[in-house]
PDB file of C-alpha atoms and ligand atoms in Angstrom:
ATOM      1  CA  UNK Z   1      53.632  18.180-106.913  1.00 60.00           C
ATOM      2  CA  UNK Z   2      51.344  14.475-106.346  1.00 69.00           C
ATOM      3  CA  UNK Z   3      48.899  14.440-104.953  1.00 85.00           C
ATOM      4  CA  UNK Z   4      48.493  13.873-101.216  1.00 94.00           C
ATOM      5  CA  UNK Z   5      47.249  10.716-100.095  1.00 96.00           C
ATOM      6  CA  UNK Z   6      43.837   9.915 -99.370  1.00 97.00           C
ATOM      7  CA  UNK Z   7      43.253   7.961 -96.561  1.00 98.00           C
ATOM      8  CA  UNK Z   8      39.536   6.757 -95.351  1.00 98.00           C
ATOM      9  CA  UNK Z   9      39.044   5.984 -91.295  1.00 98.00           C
ATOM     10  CA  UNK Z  10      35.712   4.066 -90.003  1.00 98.00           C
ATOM     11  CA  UNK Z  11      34.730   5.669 -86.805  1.00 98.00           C
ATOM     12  CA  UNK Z  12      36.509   9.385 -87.215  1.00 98.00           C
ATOM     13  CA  UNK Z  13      33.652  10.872 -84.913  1.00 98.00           C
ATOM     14  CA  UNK Z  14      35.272  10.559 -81.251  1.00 96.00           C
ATOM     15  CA  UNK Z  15      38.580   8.763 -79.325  1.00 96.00           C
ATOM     16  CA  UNK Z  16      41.191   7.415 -81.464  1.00 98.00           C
ATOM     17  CA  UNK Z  17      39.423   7.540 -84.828  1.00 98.00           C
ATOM     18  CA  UNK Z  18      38.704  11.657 -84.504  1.00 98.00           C
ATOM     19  CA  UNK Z  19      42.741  12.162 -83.595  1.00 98.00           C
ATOM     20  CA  UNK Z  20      44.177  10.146 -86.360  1.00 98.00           C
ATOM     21  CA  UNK Z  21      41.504  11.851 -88.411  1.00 98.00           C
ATOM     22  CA  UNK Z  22      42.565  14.898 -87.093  1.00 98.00           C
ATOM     23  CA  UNK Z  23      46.456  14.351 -87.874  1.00 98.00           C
ATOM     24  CA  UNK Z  24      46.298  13.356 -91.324  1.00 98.00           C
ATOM     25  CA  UNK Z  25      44.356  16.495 -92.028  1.00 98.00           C
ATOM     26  CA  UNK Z  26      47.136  18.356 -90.053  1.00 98.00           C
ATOM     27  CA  UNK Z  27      49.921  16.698 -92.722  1.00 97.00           C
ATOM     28  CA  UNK Z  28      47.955  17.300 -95.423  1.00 97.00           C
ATOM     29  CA  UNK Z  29      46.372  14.088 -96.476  1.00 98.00           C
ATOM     30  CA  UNK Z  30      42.736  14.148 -98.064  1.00 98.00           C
ATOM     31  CA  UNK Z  31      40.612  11.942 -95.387  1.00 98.00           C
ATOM     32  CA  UNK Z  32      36.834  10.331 -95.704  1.00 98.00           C
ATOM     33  CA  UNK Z  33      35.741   9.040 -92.204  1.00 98.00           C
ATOM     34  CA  UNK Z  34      32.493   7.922 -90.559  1.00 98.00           C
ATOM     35  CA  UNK Z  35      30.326   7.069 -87.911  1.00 98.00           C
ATOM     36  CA  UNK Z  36      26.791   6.606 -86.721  1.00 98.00           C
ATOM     37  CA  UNK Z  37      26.603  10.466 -85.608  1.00 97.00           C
ATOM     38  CA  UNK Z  38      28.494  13.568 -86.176  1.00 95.00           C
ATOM     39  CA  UNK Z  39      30.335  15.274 -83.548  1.00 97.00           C
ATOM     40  CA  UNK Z  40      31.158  18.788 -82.800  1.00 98.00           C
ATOM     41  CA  UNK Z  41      34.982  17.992 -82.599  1.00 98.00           C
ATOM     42  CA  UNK Z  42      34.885  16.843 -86.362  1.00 98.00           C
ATOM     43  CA  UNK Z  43      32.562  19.370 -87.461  1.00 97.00           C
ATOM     44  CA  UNK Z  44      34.949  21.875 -86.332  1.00 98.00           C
ATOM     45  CA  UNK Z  45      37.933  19.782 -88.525  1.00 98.00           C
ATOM     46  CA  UNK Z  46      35.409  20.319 -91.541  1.00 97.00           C
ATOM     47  CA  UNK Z  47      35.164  24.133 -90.726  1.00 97.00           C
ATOM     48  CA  UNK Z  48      38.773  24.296 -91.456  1.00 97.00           C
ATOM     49  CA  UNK Z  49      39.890  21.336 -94.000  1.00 97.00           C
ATOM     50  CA  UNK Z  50      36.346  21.836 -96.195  1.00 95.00           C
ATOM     51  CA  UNK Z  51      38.450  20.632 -99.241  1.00 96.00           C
ATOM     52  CA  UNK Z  52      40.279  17.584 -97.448  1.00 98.00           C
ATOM     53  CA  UNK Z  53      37.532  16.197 -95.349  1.00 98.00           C
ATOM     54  CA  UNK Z  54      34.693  14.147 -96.360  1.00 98.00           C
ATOM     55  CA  UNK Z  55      32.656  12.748 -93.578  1.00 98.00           C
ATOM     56  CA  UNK Z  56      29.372  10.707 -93.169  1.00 98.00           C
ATOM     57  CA  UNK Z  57      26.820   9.174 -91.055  1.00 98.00           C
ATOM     58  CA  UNK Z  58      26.270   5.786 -91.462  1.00 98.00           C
ATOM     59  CA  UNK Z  59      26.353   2.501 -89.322  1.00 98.00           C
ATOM     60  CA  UNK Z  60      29.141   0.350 -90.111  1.00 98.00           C
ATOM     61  CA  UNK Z  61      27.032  -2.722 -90.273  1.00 98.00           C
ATOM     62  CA  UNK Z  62      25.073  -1.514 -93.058  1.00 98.00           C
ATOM     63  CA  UNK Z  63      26.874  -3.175 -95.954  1.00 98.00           C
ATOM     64  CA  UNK Z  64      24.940  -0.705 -99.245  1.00 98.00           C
ATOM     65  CA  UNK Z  65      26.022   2.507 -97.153  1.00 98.00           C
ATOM     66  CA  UNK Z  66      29.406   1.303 -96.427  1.00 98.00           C
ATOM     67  CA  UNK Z  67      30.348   0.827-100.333  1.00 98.00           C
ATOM     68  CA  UNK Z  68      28.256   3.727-101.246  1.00 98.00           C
ATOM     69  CA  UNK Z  69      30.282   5.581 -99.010  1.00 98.00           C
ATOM     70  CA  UNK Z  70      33.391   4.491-100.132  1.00 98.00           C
ATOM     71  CA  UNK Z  71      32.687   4.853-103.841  1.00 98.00           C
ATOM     72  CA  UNK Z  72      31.672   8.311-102.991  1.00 98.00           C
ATOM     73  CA  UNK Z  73      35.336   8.608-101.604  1.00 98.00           C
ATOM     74  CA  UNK Z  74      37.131   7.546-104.643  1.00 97.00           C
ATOM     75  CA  UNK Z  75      35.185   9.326-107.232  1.00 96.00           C
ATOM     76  CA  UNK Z  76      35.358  12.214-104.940  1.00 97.00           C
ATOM     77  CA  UNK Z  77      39.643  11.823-104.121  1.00 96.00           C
ATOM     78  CA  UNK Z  78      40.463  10.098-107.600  1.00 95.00           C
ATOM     79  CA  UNK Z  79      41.156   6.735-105.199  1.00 95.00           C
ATOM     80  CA  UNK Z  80      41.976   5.798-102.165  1.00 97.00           C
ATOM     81  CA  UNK Z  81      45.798   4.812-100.702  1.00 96.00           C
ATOM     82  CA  UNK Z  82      45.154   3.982 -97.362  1.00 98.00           C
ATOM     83  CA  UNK Z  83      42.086   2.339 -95.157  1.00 98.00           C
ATOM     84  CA  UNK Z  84      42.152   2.206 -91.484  1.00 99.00           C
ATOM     85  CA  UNK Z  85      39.385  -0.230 -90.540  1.00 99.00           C
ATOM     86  CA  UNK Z  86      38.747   1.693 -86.657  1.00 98.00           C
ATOM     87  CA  UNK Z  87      34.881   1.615 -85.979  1.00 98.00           C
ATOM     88  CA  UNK Z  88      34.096  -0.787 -83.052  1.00 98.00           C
ATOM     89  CA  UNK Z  89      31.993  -0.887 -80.162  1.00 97.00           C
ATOM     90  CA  UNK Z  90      32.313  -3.481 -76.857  1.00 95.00           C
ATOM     91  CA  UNK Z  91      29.425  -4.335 -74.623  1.00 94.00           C
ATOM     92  CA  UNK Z  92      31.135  -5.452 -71.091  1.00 92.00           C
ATOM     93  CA  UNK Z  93      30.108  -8.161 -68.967  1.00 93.00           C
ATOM     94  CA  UNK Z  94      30.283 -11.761 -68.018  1.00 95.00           C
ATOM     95  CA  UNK Z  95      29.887 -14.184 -70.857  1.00 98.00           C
ATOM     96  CA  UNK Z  96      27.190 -16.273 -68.411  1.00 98.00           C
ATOM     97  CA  UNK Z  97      25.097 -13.046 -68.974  1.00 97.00           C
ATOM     98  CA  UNK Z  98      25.818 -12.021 -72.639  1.00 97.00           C
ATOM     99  CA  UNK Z  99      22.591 -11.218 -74.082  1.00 98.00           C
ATOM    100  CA  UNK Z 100      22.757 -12.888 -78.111  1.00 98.00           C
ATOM    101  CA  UNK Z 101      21.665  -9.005 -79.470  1.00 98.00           C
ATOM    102  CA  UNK Z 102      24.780  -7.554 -77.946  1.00 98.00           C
ATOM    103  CA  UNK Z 103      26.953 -10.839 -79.295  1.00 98.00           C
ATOM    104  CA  UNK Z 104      25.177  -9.937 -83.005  1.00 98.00           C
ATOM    105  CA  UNK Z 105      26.158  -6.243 -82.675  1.00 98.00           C
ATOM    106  CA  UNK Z 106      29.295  -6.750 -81.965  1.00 98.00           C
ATOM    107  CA  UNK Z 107      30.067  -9.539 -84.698  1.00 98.00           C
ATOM    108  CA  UNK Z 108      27.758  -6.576 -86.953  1.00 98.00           C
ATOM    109  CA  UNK Z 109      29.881  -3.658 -86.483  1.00 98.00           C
ATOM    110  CA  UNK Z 110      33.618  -5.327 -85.147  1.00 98.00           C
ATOM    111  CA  UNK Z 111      33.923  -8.067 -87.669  1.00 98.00           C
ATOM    112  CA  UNK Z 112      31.520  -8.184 -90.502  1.00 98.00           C
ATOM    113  CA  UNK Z 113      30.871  -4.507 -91.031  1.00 98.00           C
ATOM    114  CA  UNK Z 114      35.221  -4.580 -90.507  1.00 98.00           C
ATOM    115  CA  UNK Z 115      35.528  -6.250 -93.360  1.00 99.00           C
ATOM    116  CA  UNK Z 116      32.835  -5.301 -95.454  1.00 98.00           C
ATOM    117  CA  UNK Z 117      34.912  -2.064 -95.316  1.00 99.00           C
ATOM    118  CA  UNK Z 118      38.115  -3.468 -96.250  1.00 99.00           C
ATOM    119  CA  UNK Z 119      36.568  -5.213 -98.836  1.00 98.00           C
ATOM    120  CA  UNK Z 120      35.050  -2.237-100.830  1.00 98.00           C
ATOM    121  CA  UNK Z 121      38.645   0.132-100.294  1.00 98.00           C
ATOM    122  CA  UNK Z 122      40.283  -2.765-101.444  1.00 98.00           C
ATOM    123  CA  UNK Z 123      38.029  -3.218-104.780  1.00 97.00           C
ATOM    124  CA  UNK Z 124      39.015   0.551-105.187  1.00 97.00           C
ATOM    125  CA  UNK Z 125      42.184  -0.128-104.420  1.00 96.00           C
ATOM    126  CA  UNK Z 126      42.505  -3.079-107.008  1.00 95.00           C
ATOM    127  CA  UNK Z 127      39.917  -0.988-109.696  1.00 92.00           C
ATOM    128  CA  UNK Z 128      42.815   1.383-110.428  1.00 74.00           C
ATOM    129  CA  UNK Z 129      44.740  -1.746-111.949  1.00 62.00           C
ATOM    130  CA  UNK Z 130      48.537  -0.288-111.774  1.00 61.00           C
ATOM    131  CA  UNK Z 131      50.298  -1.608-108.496  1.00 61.00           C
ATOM    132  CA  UNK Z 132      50.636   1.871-106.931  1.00 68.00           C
ATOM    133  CA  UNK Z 133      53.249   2.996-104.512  1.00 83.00           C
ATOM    134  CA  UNK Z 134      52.839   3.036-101.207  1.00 94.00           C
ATOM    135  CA  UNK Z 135      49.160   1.517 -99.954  1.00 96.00           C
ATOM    136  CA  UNK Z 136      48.205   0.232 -97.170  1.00 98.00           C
ATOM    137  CA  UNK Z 137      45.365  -1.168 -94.806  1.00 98.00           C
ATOM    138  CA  UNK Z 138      45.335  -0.958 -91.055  1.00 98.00           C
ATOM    139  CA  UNK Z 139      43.050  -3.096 -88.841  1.00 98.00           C
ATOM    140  CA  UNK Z 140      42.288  -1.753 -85.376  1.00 98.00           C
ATOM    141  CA  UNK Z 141      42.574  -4.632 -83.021  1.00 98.00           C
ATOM    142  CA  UNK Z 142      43.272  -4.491 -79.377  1.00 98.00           C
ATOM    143  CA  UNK Z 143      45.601  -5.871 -76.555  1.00 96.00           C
ATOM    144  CA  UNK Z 144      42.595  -8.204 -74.960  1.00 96.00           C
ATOM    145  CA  UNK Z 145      42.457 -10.264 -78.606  1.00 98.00           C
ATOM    146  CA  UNK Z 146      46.009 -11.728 -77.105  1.00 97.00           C
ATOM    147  CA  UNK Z 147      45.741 -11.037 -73.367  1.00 94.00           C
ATOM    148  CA  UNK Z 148      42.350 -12.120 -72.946  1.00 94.00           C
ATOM    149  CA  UNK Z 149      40.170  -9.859 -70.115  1.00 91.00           C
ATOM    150  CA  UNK Z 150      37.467 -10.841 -68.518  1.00 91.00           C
ATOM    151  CA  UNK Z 151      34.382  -9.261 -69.288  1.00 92.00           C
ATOM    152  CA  UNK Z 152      35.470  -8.621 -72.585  1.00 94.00           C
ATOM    153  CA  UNK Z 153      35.426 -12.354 -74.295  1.00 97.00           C
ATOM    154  CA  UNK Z 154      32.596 -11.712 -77.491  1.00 98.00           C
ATOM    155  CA  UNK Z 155      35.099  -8.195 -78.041  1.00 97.00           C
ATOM    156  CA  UNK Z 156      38.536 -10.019 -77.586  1.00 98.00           C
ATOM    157  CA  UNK Z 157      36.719 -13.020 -80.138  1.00 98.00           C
ATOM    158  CA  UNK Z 158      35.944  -9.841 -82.587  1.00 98.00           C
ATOM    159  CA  UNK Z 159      39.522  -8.557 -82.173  1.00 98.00           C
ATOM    160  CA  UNK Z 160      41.303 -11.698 -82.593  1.00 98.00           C
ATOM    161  CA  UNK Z 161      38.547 -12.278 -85.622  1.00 98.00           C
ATOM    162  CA  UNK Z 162      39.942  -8.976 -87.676  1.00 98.00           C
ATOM    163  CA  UNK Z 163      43.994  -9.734 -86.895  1.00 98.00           C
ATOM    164  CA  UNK Z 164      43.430 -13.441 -88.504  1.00 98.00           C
ATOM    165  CA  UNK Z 165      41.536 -11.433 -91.432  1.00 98.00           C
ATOM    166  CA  UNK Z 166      44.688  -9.058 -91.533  1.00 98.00           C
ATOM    167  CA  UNK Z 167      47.274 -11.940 -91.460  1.00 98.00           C
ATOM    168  CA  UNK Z 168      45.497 -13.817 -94.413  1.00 98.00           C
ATOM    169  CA  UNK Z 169      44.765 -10.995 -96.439  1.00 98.00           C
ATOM    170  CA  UNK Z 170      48.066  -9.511 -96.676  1.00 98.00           C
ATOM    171  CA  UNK Z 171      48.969 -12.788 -98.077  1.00 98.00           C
ATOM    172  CA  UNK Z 172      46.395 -11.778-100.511  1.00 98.00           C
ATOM    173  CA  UNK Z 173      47.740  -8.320-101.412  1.00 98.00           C
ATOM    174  CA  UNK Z 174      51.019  -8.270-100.554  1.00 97.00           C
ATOM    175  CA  UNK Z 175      51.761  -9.284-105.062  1.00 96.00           C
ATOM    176  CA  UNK Z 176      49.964  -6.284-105.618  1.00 95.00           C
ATOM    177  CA  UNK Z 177      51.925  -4.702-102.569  1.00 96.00           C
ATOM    178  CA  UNK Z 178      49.189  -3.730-100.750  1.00 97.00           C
ATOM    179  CA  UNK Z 179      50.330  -3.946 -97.024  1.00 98.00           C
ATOM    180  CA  UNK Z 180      48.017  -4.941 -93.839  1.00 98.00           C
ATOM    181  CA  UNK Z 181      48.805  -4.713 -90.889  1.00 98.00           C
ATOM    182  CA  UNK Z 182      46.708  -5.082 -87.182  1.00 98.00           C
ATOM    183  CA  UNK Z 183      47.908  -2.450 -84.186  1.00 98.00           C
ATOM    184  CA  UNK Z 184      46.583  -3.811 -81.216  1.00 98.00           C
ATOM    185  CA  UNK Z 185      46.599  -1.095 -78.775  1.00 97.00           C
ATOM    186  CA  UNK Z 186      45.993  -1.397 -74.829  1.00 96.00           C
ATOM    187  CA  UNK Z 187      43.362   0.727 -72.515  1.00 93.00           C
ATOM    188  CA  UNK Z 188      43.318   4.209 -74.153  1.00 94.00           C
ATOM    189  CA  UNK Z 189      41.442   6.669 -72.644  1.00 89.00           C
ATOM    190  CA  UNK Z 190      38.273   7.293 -74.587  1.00 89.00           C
ATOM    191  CA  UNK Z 191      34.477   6.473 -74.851  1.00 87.00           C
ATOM    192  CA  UNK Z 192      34.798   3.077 -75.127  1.00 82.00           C
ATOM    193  CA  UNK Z 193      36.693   2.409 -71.778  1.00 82.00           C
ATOM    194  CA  UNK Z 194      34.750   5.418 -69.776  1.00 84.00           C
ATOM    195  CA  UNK Z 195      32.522   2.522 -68.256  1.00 80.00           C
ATOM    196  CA  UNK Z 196      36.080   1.040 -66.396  1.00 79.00           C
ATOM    197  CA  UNK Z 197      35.934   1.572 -62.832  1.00 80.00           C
ATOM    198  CA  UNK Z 198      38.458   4.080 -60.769  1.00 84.00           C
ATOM    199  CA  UNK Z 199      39.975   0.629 -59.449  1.00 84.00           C
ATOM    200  CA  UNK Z 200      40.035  -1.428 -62.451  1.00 81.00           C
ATOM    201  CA  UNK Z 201      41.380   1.773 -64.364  1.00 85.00           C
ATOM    202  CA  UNK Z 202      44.648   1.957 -61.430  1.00 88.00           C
ATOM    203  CA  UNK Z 203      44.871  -1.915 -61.938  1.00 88.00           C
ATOM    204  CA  UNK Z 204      45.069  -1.645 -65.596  1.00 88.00           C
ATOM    205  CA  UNK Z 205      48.156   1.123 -65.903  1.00 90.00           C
ATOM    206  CA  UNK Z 206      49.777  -0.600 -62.601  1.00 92.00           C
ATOM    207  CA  UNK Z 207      49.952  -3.792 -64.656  1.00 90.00           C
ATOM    208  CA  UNK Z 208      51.944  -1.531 -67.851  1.00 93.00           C
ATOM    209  CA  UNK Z 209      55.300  -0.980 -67.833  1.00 96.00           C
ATOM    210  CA  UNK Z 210      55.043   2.460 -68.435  1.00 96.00           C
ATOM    211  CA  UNK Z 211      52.821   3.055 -65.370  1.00 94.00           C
ATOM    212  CA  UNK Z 212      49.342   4.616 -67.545  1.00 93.00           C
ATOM    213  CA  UNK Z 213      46.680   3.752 -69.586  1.00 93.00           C
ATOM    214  CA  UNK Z 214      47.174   5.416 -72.985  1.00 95.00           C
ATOM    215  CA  UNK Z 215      45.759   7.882 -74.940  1.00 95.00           C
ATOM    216  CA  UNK Z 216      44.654   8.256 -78.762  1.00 97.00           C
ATOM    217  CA  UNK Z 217      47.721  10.657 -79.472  1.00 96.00           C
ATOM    218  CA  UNK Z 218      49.949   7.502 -78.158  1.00 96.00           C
ATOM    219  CA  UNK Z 219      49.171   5.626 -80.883  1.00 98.00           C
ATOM    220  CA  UNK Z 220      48.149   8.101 -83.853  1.00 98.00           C
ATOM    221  CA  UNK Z 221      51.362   7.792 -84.886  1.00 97.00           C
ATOM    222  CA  UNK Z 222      52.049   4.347 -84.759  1.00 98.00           C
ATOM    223  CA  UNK Z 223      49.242   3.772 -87.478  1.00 98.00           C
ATOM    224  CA  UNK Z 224      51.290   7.042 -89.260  1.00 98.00           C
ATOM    225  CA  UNK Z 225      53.938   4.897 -89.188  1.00 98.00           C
ATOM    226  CA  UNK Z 226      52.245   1.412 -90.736  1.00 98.00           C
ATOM    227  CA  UNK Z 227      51.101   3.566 -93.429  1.00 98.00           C
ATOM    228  CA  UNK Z 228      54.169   5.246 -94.141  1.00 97.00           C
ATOM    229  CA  UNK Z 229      56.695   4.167 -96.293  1.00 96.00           C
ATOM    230  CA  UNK Z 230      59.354   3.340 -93.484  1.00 97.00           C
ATOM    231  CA  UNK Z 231      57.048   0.541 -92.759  1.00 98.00           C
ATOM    232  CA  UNK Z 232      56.964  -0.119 -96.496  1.00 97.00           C
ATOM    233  CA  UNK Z 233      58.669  -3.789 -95.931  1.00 97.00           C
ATOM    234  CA  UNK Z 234      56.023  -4.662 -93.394  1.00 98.00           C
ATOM    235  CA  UNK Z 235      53.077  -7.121 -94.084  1.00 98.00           C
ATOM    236  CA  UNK Z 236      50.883  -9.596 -92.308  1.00 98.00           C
ATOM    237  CA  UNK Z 237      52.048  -8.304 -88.733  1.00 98.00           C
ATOM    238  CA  UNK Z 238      49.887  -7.394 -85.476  1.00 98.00           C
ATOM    239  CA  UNK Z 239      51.811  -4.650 -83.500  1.00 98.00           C
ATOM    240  CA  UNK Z 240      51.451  -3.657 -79.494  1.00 97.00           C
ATOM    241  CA  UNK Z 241      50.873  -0.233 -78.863  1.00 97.00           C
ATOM    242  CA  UNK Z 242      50.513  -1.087 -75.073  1.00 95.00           C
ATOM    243  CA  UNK Z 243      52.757   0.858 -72.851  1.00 95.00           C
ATOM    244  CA  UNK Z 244      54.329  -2.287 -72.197  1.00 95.00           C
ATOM    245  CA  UNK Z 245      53.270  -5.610 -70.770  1.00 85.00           C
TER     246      UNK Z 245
HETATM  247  N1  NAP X 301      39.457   2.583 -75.879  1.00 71.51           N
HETATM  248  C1  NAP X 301      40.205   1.504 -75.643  1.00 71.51           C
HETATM  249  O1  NAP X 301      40.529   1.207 -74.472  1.00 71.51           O
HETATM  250  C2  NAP X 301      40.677   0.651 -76.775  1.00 71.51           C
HETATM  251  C3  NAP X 301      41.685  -0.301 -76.515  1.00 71.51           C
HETATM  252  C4  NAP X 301      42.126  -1.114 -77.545  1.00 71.51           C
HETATM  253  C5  NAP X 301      41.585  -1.005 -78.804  1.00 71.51           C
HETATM  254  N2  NAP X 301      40.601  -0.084 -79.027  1.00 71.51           N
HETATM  255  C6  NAP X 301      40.054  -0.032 -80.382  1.00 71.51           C
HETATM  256  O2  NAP X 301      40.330   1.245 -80.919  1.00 71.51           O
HETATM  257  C7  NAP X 301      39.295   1.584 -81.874  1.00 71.51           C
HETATM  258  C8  NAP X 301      38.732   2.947 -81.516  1.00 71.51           C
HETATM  259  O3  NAP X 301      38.206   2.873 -80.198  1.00 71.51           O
HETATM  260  P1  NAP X 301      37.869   4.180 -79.361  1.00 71.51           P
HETATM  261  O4  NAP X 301      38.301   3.905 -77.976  1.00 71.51           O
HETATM  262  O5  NAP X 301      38.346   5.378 -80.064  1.00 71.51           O
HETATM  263  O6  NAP X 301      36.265   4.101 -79.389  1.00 71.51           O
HETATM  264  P2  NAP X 301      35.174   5.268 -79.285  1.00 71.51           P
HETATM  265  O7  NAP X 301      35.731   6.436 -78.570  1.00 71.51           O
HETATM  266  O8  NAP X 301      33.967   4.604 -78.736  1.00 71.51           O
HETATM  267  O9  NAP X 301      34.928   5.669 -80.812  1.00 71.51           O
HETATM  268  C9  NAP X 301      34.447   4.702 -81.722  1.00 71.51           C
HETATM  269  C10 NAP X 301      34.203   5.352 -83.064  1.00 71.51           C
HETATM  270  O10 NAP X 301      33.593   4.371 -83.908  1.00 71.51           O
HETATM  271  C11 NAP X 301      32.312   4.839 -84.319  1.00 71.51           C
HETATM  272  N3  NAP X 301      31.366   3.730 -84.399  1.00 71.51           N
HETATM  273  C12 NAP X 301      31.013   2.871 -83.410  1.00 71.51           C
HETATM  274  N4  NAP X 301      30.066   2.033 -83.849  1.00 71.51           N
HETATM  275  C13 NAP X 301      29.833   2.356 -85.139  1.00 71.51           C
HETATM  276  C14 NAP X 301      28.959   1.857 -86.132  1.00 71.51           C
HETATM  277  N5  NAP X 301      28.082   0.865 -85.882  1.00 71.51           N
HETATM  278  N6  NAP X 301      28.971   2.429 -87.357  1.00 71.51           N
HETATM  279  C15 NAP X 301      29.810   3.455 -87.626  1.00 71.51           C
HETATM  280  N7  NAP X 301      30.660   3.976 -86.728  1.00 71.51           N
HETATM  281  C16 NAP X 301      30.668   3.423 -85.496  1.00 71.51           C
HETATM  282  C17 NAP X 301      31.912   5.852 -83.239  1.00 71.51           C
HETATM  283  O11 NAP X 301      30.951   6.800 -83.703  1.00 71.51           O
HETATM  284  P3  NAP X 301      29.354   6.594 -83.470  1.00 71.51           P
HETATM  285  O12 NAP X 301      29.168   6.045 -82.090  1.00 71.51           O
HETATM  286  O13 NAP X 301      28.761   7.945 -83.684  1.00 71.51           O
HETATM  287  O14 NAP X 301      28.938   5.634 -84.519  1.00 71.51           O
HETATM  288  C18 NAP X 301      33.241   6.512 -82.997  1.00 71.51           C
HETATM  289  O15 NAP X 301      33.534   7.448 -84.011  1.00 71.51           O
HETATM  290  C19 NAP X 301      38.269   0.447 -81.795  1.00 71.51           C
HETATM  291  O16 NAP X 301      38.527  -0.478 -82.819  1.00 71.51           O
HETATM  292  C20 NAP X 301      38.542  -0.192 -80.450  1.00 71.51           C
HETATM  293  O17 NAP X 301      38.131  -1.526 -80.403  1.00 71.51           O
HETATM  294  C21 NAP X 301      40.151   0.751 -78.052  1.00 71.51           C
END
């Protein structure tokens, strides 16, 4: 029988990151995620998948323990097949009073420590020399990159930073066919939208066509899919996962 795939997910800790974590490990895959801190929900995951889950703690914009972390990975899995490049954060407020540290984490962690970790999975990727099957890389962007939202302009800059990166590097890969892809999800439910107020939370589903904001199950599979190899003719691309606009 191969080998299941091994897939490695920045932020795996909480929200969308933990579920698709959470999946793959359901399927069988061998997954490496991590994050700044732990979190009971993934420590419970290792309880179970001891053999198939390898998490950290590390801050994605520290670029020795993001390629330690990811050599660890491959050495540890014999490779890596897939890289979902999740891990962001979003500070929320007027540009006019945008302090520059909160600007510098953001570009830190959303875009530079983004790429840092594509770069090192895709140094793996490239290490093993054979073109391989089916590999991918999937960049976490969000709806507000091509909506725009105010409040959100230094995250929507970050966001519309990493599907540019996405669109140029599949150009890149796609001879050693080595797809990326961007999903580009809208309001999910999680952490990082808790701070949305009742109001602007009913204005933001009443403006989807499905009525709701979404939640990380709505889209787990969608990145399932963009690593899959249905999606296997499918490079370059930034997809909705939106509930509609
Ligand atoms: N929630 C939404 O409405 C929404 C909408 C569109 C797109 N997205 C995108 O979806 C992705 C996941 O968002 P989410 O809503 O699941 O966010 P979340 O619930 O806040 O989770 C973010 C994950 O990233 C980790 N992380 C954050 N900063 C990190 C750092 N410096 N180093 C390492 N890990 C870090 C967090 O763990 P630690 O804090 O412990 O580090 C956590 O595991 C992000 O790319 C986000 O931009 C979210």
């Amino acid at each position: 029988m191969p080998d299941s795939p091994v897939v490695i997910v920045s932020g795996g800790s909480r929200g969308l990151g933990l579920s698709l974590v959470r999946r793959l490990l359901a399927r069988g895959d061998r997954v490496a995620t991590f994050s700044r801190s732990g979190s009971k929900d993934l420590d419970a995951l290792a309880a179970i998948h001891a053999e198939n889950l390898f998490a950290g703690q590390l801050d994605a914009a520290d670029s020795d323990a993001i390629r330690s972390f990811v050599a660890t990975t491959a050495s540890r899995f014999g490779g890596i097949d897939h890289a979902v490049a999740n891990a962001a954060i979003a500070h929320e407020g007027v540009l006019a009073t945008t302090r520059d540290d909160e600007i510098d984490s953001m570009l830190a962690v959303n875009v530079r420590g983004g790429i840092v970790f594509v770069r090192e999975c895709v140094r793996t990727m490239l290490a093993s020399g054979a073109v391989k099957g089916n590999r991918s890389i999937t960049v976490v962007s969000s709806i507000v990159a091509e909506s725009g939202s105010p409040g959100l302009t230094v995250y929507a800059a970050t966001k519309a930073a990493m599907e540019g990166f996405a669109r140029s590097l599949a150009r890149e890969l796609g001879p050693r066919q080595i797809r990326v892809n961007a999903i580009a999800p809208g309001f999910l439910e999680t952490d990082l939208s808790a701070s949305l107020s009742d109001s602007n939370r009913a204005r933001i589903a009443s403006r989807s066509a499905l009525g709701r904001l979404g939640t990380p199950e709505d889209v787990v599979g969608s990145i399932e899919f963009l690593m899959s190899e249905h999606a296997g003719f499918m490079t370059g691309q930034t997809f909705g996962v939106e509930g509609g606009r």
